[in-house]
C-alpha positions as a printed NumPy array, in Angstrom:
array([[-176.976, -131.313,   32.565],
       [-179.616, -131.743,   29.848],
       [-179.864, -135.177,   28.24 ],
       [-180.254, -135.464,   24.447],
       [-183.271, -137.452,   23.181],
       [-182.127, -139.573,   20.211],
       [-185.67 , -140.733,   19.486],
       [-187.455, -137.421,   18.869],
       [-186.664, -134.121,   17.182],
       [-184.962, -133.129,   13.919],
       [-182.061, -135.374,   12.947],
       [-179.778, -132.434,   12.129],
       [-180.453, -130.806,   15.483],
       [-179.693, -134.058,   17.299],
       [-176.444, -134.544,   15.375],
       [-175.35 , -130.965,   16.056],
       [-176.354, -131.209,   19.718],
       [-174.111, -134.267,   19.993],
       [-171.344, -133.224,   17.616],
       [-170.76 , -129.609,   18.712],
       [-169.876, -130.421,   22.336],
       [-167.844, -133.324,   20.971],
       [-166.09 , -130.933,   18.593],
       [-165.128, -128.69 ,   21.498],
       [-163.98 , -131.797,   23.365],
       [-161.978, -133.015,   20.362],
       [-160.328, -129.639,   19.92 ],
       [-159.389, -129.543,   23.581],
       [-158.277, -133.162,   23.4  ],
       [-156.117, -132.17 ,   20.463],
       [-154.572, -129.416,   22.559],
       [-154.173, -132.018,   25.281],
       [-152.125, -134.16 ,   22.882],
       [-150.16 , -131.598,   20.903],
       [-149.492, -128.872,   23.434],
       [-146.538, -130.949,   24.651],
       [-145.08 , -130.897,   21.15 ],
       [-145.604, -127.172,   20.754],
       [-143.767, -126.433,   24.006],
       [-141.129, -129.118,   23.461],
       [-140.274, -127.693,   20.023],
       [-139.493, -124.394,   21.772],
       [-137.037, -125.756,   24.343],
       [-133.829, -123.772,   23.743],
       [-131.104, -125.525,   21.734],
       [-132.703, -129.007,   21.7  ],
       [-136.279, -128.221,   20.6  ],
       [-136.246, -129.743,   17.096],
       [-134.333, -132.842,   18.193],
       [-136.608, -133.349,   21.2  ],
       [-139.704, -132.977,   18.998],
       [-138.445, -135.742,   16.721],
       [-137.791, -137.916,   19.761],
       [-141.378, -137.492,   20.919],
       [-142.472, -138.447,   17.412],
       [-140.712, -141.763,   17.907],
       [-143.019, -142.398,   20.884],
       [-146.14 , -141.839,   18.752],
       [-146.597, -145.504,   17.762],
       [-146.756, -146.609,   21.411],
       [-149.138, -143.791,   22.315],
       [-151.266, -144.726,   19.293],
       [-151.352, -148.385,   20.368],
       [-152.713, -147.378,   23.775],
       [-155.346, -145.341,   21.957],
       [-156.087, -148.337,   19.726],
       [-157.042, -150.542,   22.68 ],
       [-159.005, -147.683,   24.217],
       [-160.991, -147.169,   21.027],
       [-161.575, -150.881,   20.628],
       [-163.535, -151.036,   23.885],
       [-165.094, -147.57 ,   23.684],
       [-165.996, -147.537,   19.994],
       [-166.836, -151.23 ,   20.075],
       [-169.041, -151.139,   23.138],
       [-170.831, -147.814,   22.626],
       [-172.7  , -148.723,   19.37 ],
       [-173.865, -152.015,   20.916],
       [-174.861, -150.079,   24.02 ],
       [-176.871, -147.633,   21.87 ],
       [-178.537, -150.434,   19.911],
       [-179.621, -152.117,   23.135],
       [-181.01 , -148.823,   24.441],
       [-182.826, -148.311,   21.152],
       [-184.515, -151.699,   21.63 ],
       [-185.446, -150.784,   25.2  ],
       [-183.09 , -153.399,   26.724],
       [-181.649, -151.371,   29.592],
       [-180.148, -154.341,   31.46 ],
       [-178.27 , -155.526,   28.392],
       [-177.031, -152.002,   27.744],
       [-175.735, -151.798,   31.32 ],
       [-173.982, -155.143,   30.953],
       [-172.229, -153.988,   27.776],
       [-171.067, -150.783,   29.454],
       [-169.8  , -152.609,   32.551],
       [-167.92 , -155.124,   30.43 ],
       [-166.251, -152.375,   28.421],
       [-165.133, -150.647,   31.618],
       [-163.634, -153.913,   32.873],
       [-161.743, -154.393,   29.607],
       [-160.259, -150.896,   29.797],
       [-158.919, -151.471,   33.308],
       [-157.699, -155.002,   32.601],
       [-155.789, -153.946,   29.475],
       [-154.132, -150.85 ,   30.923],
       [-151.922, -152.861,   33.309],
       [-150.042, -155.006,   30.754],
       [-149.689, -152.034,   28.41 ],
       [-148.077, -150.02 ,   31.206],
       [-145.681, -152.866,   32.056],
       [-144.669, -153.399,   28.424],
       [-143.902, -149.708,   27.994],
       [-141.853, -149.537,   31.18 ],
       [-139.921, -152.787,   30.778],
       [-139.313, -152.821,   27.037],
       [-139.352, -149.132,   26.158],
       [-135.731, -148.924,   25.004],
       [-135.689, -151.897,   22.587],
       [-139.105, -150.866,   21.242],
       [-137.909, -147.326,   20.52 ],
       [-134.791, -148.643,   18.794],
       [-137.004, -150.892,   16.686],
       [-139.025, -147.811,   15.746],
       [-135.925, -146.119,   14.353],
       [-134.571, -144.187,   17.356],
       [-130.911, -143.25 ,   17.144],
       [-128.739, -143.099,   20.258],
       [-129.06 , -139.3  ,   20.245],
       [-132.854, -139.404,   19.976],
       [-133.126, -142.072,   22.672],
       [-131.754, -139.608,   25.242],
       [-135.008, -137.639,   24.96 ],
       [-137.486, -140.303,   23.849],
       [-136.98 , -142.905,   26.588],
       [-137.498, -140.642,   29.65 ],
       [-140.594, -139.139,   28.034],
       [-142.063, -142.562,   27.261],
       [-141.456, -144.054,   30.708],
       [-143.166, -141.169,   32.474],
       [-145.992, -140.996,   29.937],
       [-146.844, -144.691,   30.378],
       [-147.587, -144.126,   34.088],
       [-150.817, -142.462,   32.989],
       [-151.995, -145.379,   30.819],
       [-154.963, -146.321,   33.019],
       [-155.987, -142.681,   33.45 ],
       [-155.917, -142.089,   29.703],
       [-157.867, -145.248,   28.883],
       [-160.609, -144.57 ,   31.43 ],
       [-161.078, -140.934,   30.415],
       [-161.129, -141.611,   26.675],
       [-162.698, -145.068,   26.646],
       [-165.765, -144.225,   28.738],
       [-166.552, -140.958,   26.981],
       [-168.457, -142.695,   24.119],
       [-170.843, -144.194,   26.701],
       [-171.43 , -140.795,   28.279],
       [-172.166, -139.303,   24.84 ],
       [-174.333, -142.302,   23.873],
       [-176.63 , -141.535,   26.809],
       [-177.099, -137.977,   25.608],
       [-174.708, -136.242,   28.036],
       [-172.475, -134.7  ,   25.377],
       [-171.789, -131.637,   27.538],
       [-170.431, -133.882,   30.258],
       [-168.287, -135.661,   27.661],
       [-166.96 , -132.276,   26.624],
       [-166.225, -131.299,   30.225],
       [-164.192, -134.444,   30.844],
       [-161.806, -133.305,   28.134],
       [-161.824, -129.663,   29.251],
       [-160.597, -130.699,   32.696],
       [-157.533, -132.502,   31.365],
       [-156.758, -130.135,   28.5  ],
       [-156.901, -127.027,   30.663],
       [-154.673, -128.635,   33.266],
       [-152.147, -129.694,   30.634],
       [-151.993, -126.25 ,   29.043],
       [-151.324, -124.681,   32.439],
       [-148.918, -127.304,   33.766],
       [-146.759, -127.76 ,   30.658],
       [-144.914, -124.425,   30.775],
       [-144.56 , -124.738,   34.547],
       [-142.871, -128.135,   34.438],
       [-140.972, -127.651,   31.153],
       [-139.654, -124.114,   31.605],
       [-140.301, -122.754,   35.108],
       [-139.064, -125.908,   36.847],
       [-136.497, -126.61 ,   34.128],
       [-137.558, -130.252,   33.674],
       [-137.621, -130.142,   29.874],
       [-139.119, -133.098,   28.059],
       [-139.654, -135.041,   31.313],
       [-141.708, -132.117,   32.593],
       [-143.981, -132.357,   29.557],
       [-144.661, -136.018,   30.333],
       [-145.346, -135.308,   34.028],
       [-147.822, -132.556,   33.121],
       [-149.629, -134.936,   30.766],
       [-149.937, -137.693,   33.37 ],
       [-151.357, -135.303,   35.988],
       [-153.843, -133.964,   33.452],
       [-154.935, -137.462,   32.452],
       [-155.49 , -138.316,   36.105],
       [-157.764, -135.29 ,   36.558],
       [-159.832, -136.244,   33.496],
       [-160.152, -139.815,   34.695],
       [-161.27 , -138.655,   38.15 ],
       [-164.025, -136.525,   36.624],
       [-165.206, -139.396,   34.403],
       [-165.25 , -141.861,   37.287],
       [-167.253, -139.495,   39.457],
       [-169.904, -139.125,   36.762],
       [-170.227, -142.706,   35.479],
       [-170.585, -144.063,   39.032],
       [-172.96 , -141.264,   40.062],
       [-176.734, -140.883,   40.082],
       [-177.098, -138.264,   37.328],
       [-176.265, -140.642,   34.473],
       [-179.081, -142.789,   33.053],
       [-177.193, -146.084,   33.239],
       [-174.334, -145.883,   35.785],
       [-171.335, -148.199,   35.705],
       [-171.005, -151.127,   38.098],
       [-167.856, -153.131,   38.829],
       [-168.158, -156.683,   37.529],
       [-167.849, -159.51 ,   40.017],
       [-165.56 , -162.424,   39.182],
       [-168.462, -164.706,   38.289],
       [-169.896, -162.033,   35.981],
       [-166.561, -161.723,   34.191],
       [-166.538, -165.48 ,   33.686],
       [-169.985, -165.322,   32.062],
       [-169.159, -162.393,   29.806],
       [-167.1  , -164.184,   27.167],
       [-169.573, -163.836,   24.306],
       [-170.302, -160.225,   25.196],
       [-166.569, -159.473,   25.21 ],
       [-166.298, -161.023,   21.759],
       [-169.127, -158.789,   20.537],
       [-167.427, -155.666,   21.903],
       [-163.968, -156.598,   20.654],
       [-165.341, -157.776,   17.318],
       [-167.092, -154.503,   16.559],
       [-164.32 , -152.426,   18.134],
       [-161.653, -154.236,   16.141],
       [-162.231, -151.785,   13.29 ],
       [-161.348, -148.826,   15.53 ],
       [-158.422, -150.817,   16.911],
       [-157.109, -151.685,   13.455],
       [-157.42 , -148.078,   12.324],
       [-155.188, -146.951,   15.177],
       [-152.943, -150.025,   14.979],
       [-152.307, -149.444,   11.293],
       [-151.637, -145.763,   12.075],
       [-148.94 , -146.944,   14.474],
       [-147.601, -149.386,   11.878],
       [-147.462, -146.631,    9.271],
       [-145.662, -144.321,   11.717],
       [-143.074, -147.002,   12.479],
       [-142.47 , -147.629,    8.777],
       [-142.281, -143.908,    7.983],
       [-139.794, -143.243,   10.788],
       [-137.587, -146.137,    9.703],
       [-137.545, -145.134,    6.047],
       [-137.124, -141.416,    6.789],
       [-134.255, -142.149,    9.172],
       [-132.561, -144.027,    6.326],
       [-133.21 , -141.699,    3.383],
       [-133.481, -138.351,    5.16 ],
       [-132.131, -138.506,    8.719],
       [-133.522, -137.343,   12.088],
       [-134.604, -133.963,   10.669],
       [-137.237, -135.671,    8.515],
       [-138.572, -137.559,   11.519],
       [-139.115, -134.136,   13.106],
       [-140.889, -132.97 ,    9.927],
       [-143.12 , -136.044,    9.956],
       [-143.942, -135.291,   13.598],
       [-145.081, -131.82 ,   12.546],
       [-147.126, -133.269,    9.678],
       [-148.838, -135.778,   11.956],
       [-149.562, -133.08 ,   14.533],
       [-151.111, -130.893,   11.839],
       [-153.188, -133.807,   10.552],
       [-154.549, -134.439,   14.031],
       [-155.503, -130.779,   14.311],
       [-157.135, -130.638,   10.871],
       [-159.017, -133.936,   11.214],
       [-160.521, -133.063,   14.572],
       [-163.815, -131.546,   13.31 ],
       [-164.312, -134.499,   10.931],
       [-163.925, -136.955,   13.79 ],
       [-166.278, -134.911,   15.971],
       [-168.99 , -134.859,   13.301],
       [-168.727, -138.556,   12.469],
       [-168.492, -139.72 ,   16.076],
       [-171.28 , -137.321,   17.04 ],
       [-173.463, -138.921,   14.361],
       [-172.61 , -142.484,   15.398],
       [-174.946, -142.791,   18.443],
       [-177.779, -141.277,   16.388],
       [-177.274, -143.889,   13.659],
       [-176.877, -146.798,   16.09 ],
       [-179.841, -145.854,   18.286],
       [-182.245, -145.459,   15.367],
       [-180.903, -148.579,   13.683],
       [-181.611, -150.519,   16.866],
       [-185.109, -148.987,   16.923],
       [-185.51 , -149.841,   13.186],
       [-186.2  , -146.23 ,   12.295],
       [-184.358, -146.519,    8.998],
       [-185.408, -143.179,    7.501],
       [-183.683, -141.361,   10.355],
       [-180.589, -143.524,    9.883],
       [-180.385, -142.58 ,    6.186],
       [-180.874, -138.911,    6.982],
       [-178.155, -138.992,    9.66 ],
       [-175.68 , -140.578,    7.224],
       [-176.402, -137.967,    4.548],
       [-176.134, -135.03 ,    6.931],
       [-172.906, -136.405,    8.393],
       [-171.333, -136.625,    4.935],
       [-172.445, -133.14 ,    3.874],
       [-171.068, -131.536,    7.046],
       [-167.769, -133.43 ,    6.76 ],
       [-167.268, -132.707,    3.071],
       [-168.045, -128.999,    3.418],
       [-165.506, -128.642,    6.217],
       [-162.878, -130.655,    4.293],
       [-163.045, -128.383,    1.258],
       [-162.594, -125.238,    3.361],
       [-159.678, -126.554,    5.41 ],
       [-157.981, -128.084,    2.348],
       [-157.968, -124.697,    0.636],
       [-156.508, -123.072,    3.75 ],
       [-153.638, -125.522,    4.197],
       [-152.803, -125.365,    0.491],
       [-152.555, -121.562,    0.59 ],
       [-150.892, -121.117,    3.997],
       [-148.775, -124.242,    4.706],
       [-145.999, -122.299,    6.436],
       [-148.5  , -120.743,    8.857],
       [-149.742, -124.168,    9.92 ],
       [-146.211, -125.536,   10.27 ],
       [-145.295, -122.513,   12.392],
       [-147.84 , -123.559,   15.008],
       [-145.731, -126.605,   15.841],
       [-142.199, -125.346,   15.348],
       [-140.439, -121.989,   15.478],
       [-137.371, -123.435,   13.716],
       [-137.41 , -121.607,   10.365],
       [-134.425, -123.59 ,    9.088],
       [-136.606, -126.625,    8.391],
       [-139.256, -124.751,    6.344],
       [-137.462, -125.375,    3.051],
       [-137.909, -129.114,    3.511],
       [-141.115, -129.054,    5.554],
       [-143.354, -127.028,    3.209],
       [-142.986, -129.316,    0.137],
       [-143.484, -132.388,    2.328],
       [-146.539, -130.774,    3.919],
       [-148.096, -129.863,    0.559],
       [-147.526, -133.335,   -0.835],
       [-148.919, -135.123,    2.205],
       [-152.149, -133.072,    2.293],
       [-152.694, -132.851,   -1.477],
       [-155.738, -135.184,   -1.409],
       [-156.987, -134.448,    2.099],
       [-160.579, -133.957,    0.853],
       [-160.845, -137.686,    0.174],
       [-160.409, -138.449,    3.879],
       [-164.106, -137.551,    4.223],
       [-165.064, -140.672,    2.283],
       [-162.936, -142.924,    4.492],
       [-164.214, -141.47 ,    7.776],
       [-167.852, -141.572,    6.68 ],
       [-167.653, -145.16 ,    5.476],
       [-165.837, -146.395,    8.57 ],
       [-168.248, -144.783,   11.027],
       [-171.336, -146.044,    9.181],
       [-169.971, -149.589,    9.152],
       [-169.224, -149.357,   12.871],
       [-172.571, -147.782,   13.725],
       [-174.507, -150.475,   11.846],
       [-172.506, -153.298,   13.41 ],
       [-170.694, -154.284,   10.179],
       [-167.421, -155.138,   11.871],
       [-166.023, -157.182,    8.986],
       [-166.318, -154.312,    6.535],
       [-164.934, -151.793,    9.01 ],
       [-161.882, -153.951,    9.78 ],
       [-161.173, -154.715,    6.136],
       [-161.129, -151.109,    5.002],
       [-158.995, -150.034,    7.972],
       [-156.409, -152.617,    6.935],
       [-156.775, -151.957,    3.228],
       [-155.993, -148.246,    3.322],
       [-153.175, -148.248,    5.848],
       [-151.582, -151.703,    6.041],
       [-151.928, -152.551,    2.353],
       [-151.671, -149.24 ,    0.502],
       [-149.682, -146.875,    2.745],
       [-147.15 , -149.36 ,    4.126],
       [-146.374, -150.884,    0.727],
       [-145.999, -147.468,   -0.912],
       [-143.857, -146.163,    1.983],
       [-141.202, -148.688,    0.964],
       [-141.886, -148.93 ,   -2.772],
       [-141.862, -145.23 ,   -3.659],
       [-138.538, -144.29 ,   -1.96 ],
       [-136.597, -147.435,   -2.863],
       [-138.076, -148.944,   -6.035],
       [-139.128, -145.677,   -7.696],
       [-136.227, -143.698,   -6.142],
       [-138.42 , -140.857,   -4.835],
       [-136.529, -140.569,   -1.54 ],
       [-138.308, -138.689,    1.247],
       [-140.998, -137.509,   -1.216],
       [-142.032, -141.121,   -1.626],
       [-142.795, -141.418,    2.097],
       [-144.971, -138.308,    2.105],
       [-146.709, -139.323,   -1.158],
       [-147.993, -142.646,    0.194],
       [-150.748, -141.03 ,    2.278],
       [-152.45 , -138.995,   -0.487],
       [-152.574, -142.023,   -2.803],
       [-154.246, -144.068,   -0.056],
       [-156.759, -141.286,    0.611],
       [-158.106, -141.546,   -2.931],
       [-157.945, -145.295,   -3.498],
       [-158.817, -146.483,    0.014],
       [-161.298, -143.717,    0.782],
       [-163.375, -144.19 ,   -2.358],
       [-163.361, -147.982,   -2.066],
       [-164.632, -147.734,    1.527],
       [-167.304, -145.152,    0.734],
       [-168.715, -146.875,   -2.357],
       [-168.919, -150.209,   -0.552],
       [-170.656, -148.497,    2.371],
       [-173.308, -147.034,    0.066],
       [-174.25 , -150.417,   -1.367],
       [-174.094, -152.158,    2.026],
       [-176.154, -149.547,    3.88 ],
       [-178.742, -149.4  ,    1.101],
       [-179.299, -153.142,    1.328],
       [-179.418, -153.206,    5.131],
       [-181.782, -150.258,    5.468],
       [-184.203, -151.396,    2.795],
       [-184.92 , -154.73 ,    4.476],
       [-186.384, -155.4  ,    7.914],
       [-184.242, -158.372,    8.853],
       [-185.65 , -158.763,   12.354],
       [-182.22 , -158.593,   13.972],
       [-179.303, -156.216,   14.342],
       [-177.23 , -157.628,   11.496],
       [-174.321, -159.039,   13.43 ],
       [-175.195, -158.167,   16.994],
       [-176.787, -160.997,   18.92 ],
       [-177.738, -160.93 ,   22.556],
       [-176.068, -164.15 ,   23.662],
       [-176.282, -163.914,   27.435],
       [-178.628, -162.877,   30.175],
       [-177.849, -159.325,   31.207],
       [-176.251, -158.769,   34.597]])
């Protein structure tokens, strides 16, 4: 497959060449993640209740994604910077270390989910009725932890080397398998919610197998190598670099999980299990709607990092501007659509028309300021791509942990807004947190890109490459 050259050519063409395959991959990955919910919601008699139960598992699934993103999103920009400087051995060492971290972390996460699944779900707000569906789903789903982390965590390195079509194919393999297997296991074999989890695990395994075959093969520019014990012992500083930069991506997902836990707890108290099901629909819709934004920003990230490492600052500025324009244009179009046709979007995830009376107002309130998400995504990705881990972590925490969590409790209880208060917390954070992140990014990037500092502003090569 053709490799993208980040050094030459028009910046827009490079971004699109990276982002479009990634967009297809993100869309398929979205199907990968939400097709279970679509089928589960249509299980006769128990569909709505089962969908809410799966929503209770979201925080654990998000936490697995958080660790995956920490190593993938943390290692890939450093990998690109090293490649931009022509330091192939250092780039290889960063990639190998990230792969080790993914494998090493998947084991304890799997054990925690299996051994402590029930008390964790109860802590997240699961009732005894919901636990009947949530616990079996979670225990089966956690079997695929390593598969999921390998497939998702190594994709940024594949894309960073210019093989965006391969990155897309890794997702196609799993998504296609999941779409085919879900109805077989759920309905044909009569396995219900457990069948959905089994189909997901098999699909994750197929994606991981494809990724492993490619990253250890000869077609990739810098293949992966397994670290020896002595190499692991010498990789402490490099691990800190990866984790430090990836902490922003981790905190973004971690705070998403925290917000979901808080929302489920408050909704269970002020609205009951039906509102947990509605929040599950809202979150599924948000994932679907945000997908192109994530594809554009993540597709721009290796372009920004590579040219920043090569000190080609004009191309960095152009990539940031183009990324924002593409994101904002899409956001306006999709915001208008979801404001005009909320019931159509909700209908994708649930055929239960009895919940529309409550779901549509909640949906409209939650997405009322969706356009402002563009500012948050753009700022976060630029910070990450330029190695500004402190800024990226702060604004991840500020929007979710500070604004959303506090408002999730304050609006329903102090201001007596009930369930509306829970759904109103997100739009307020979009405006306040998104604009704060974006404005700070503008000033920070302007200063960094107008001065030749002679280093990578936070990234230091501290060890001899393996």
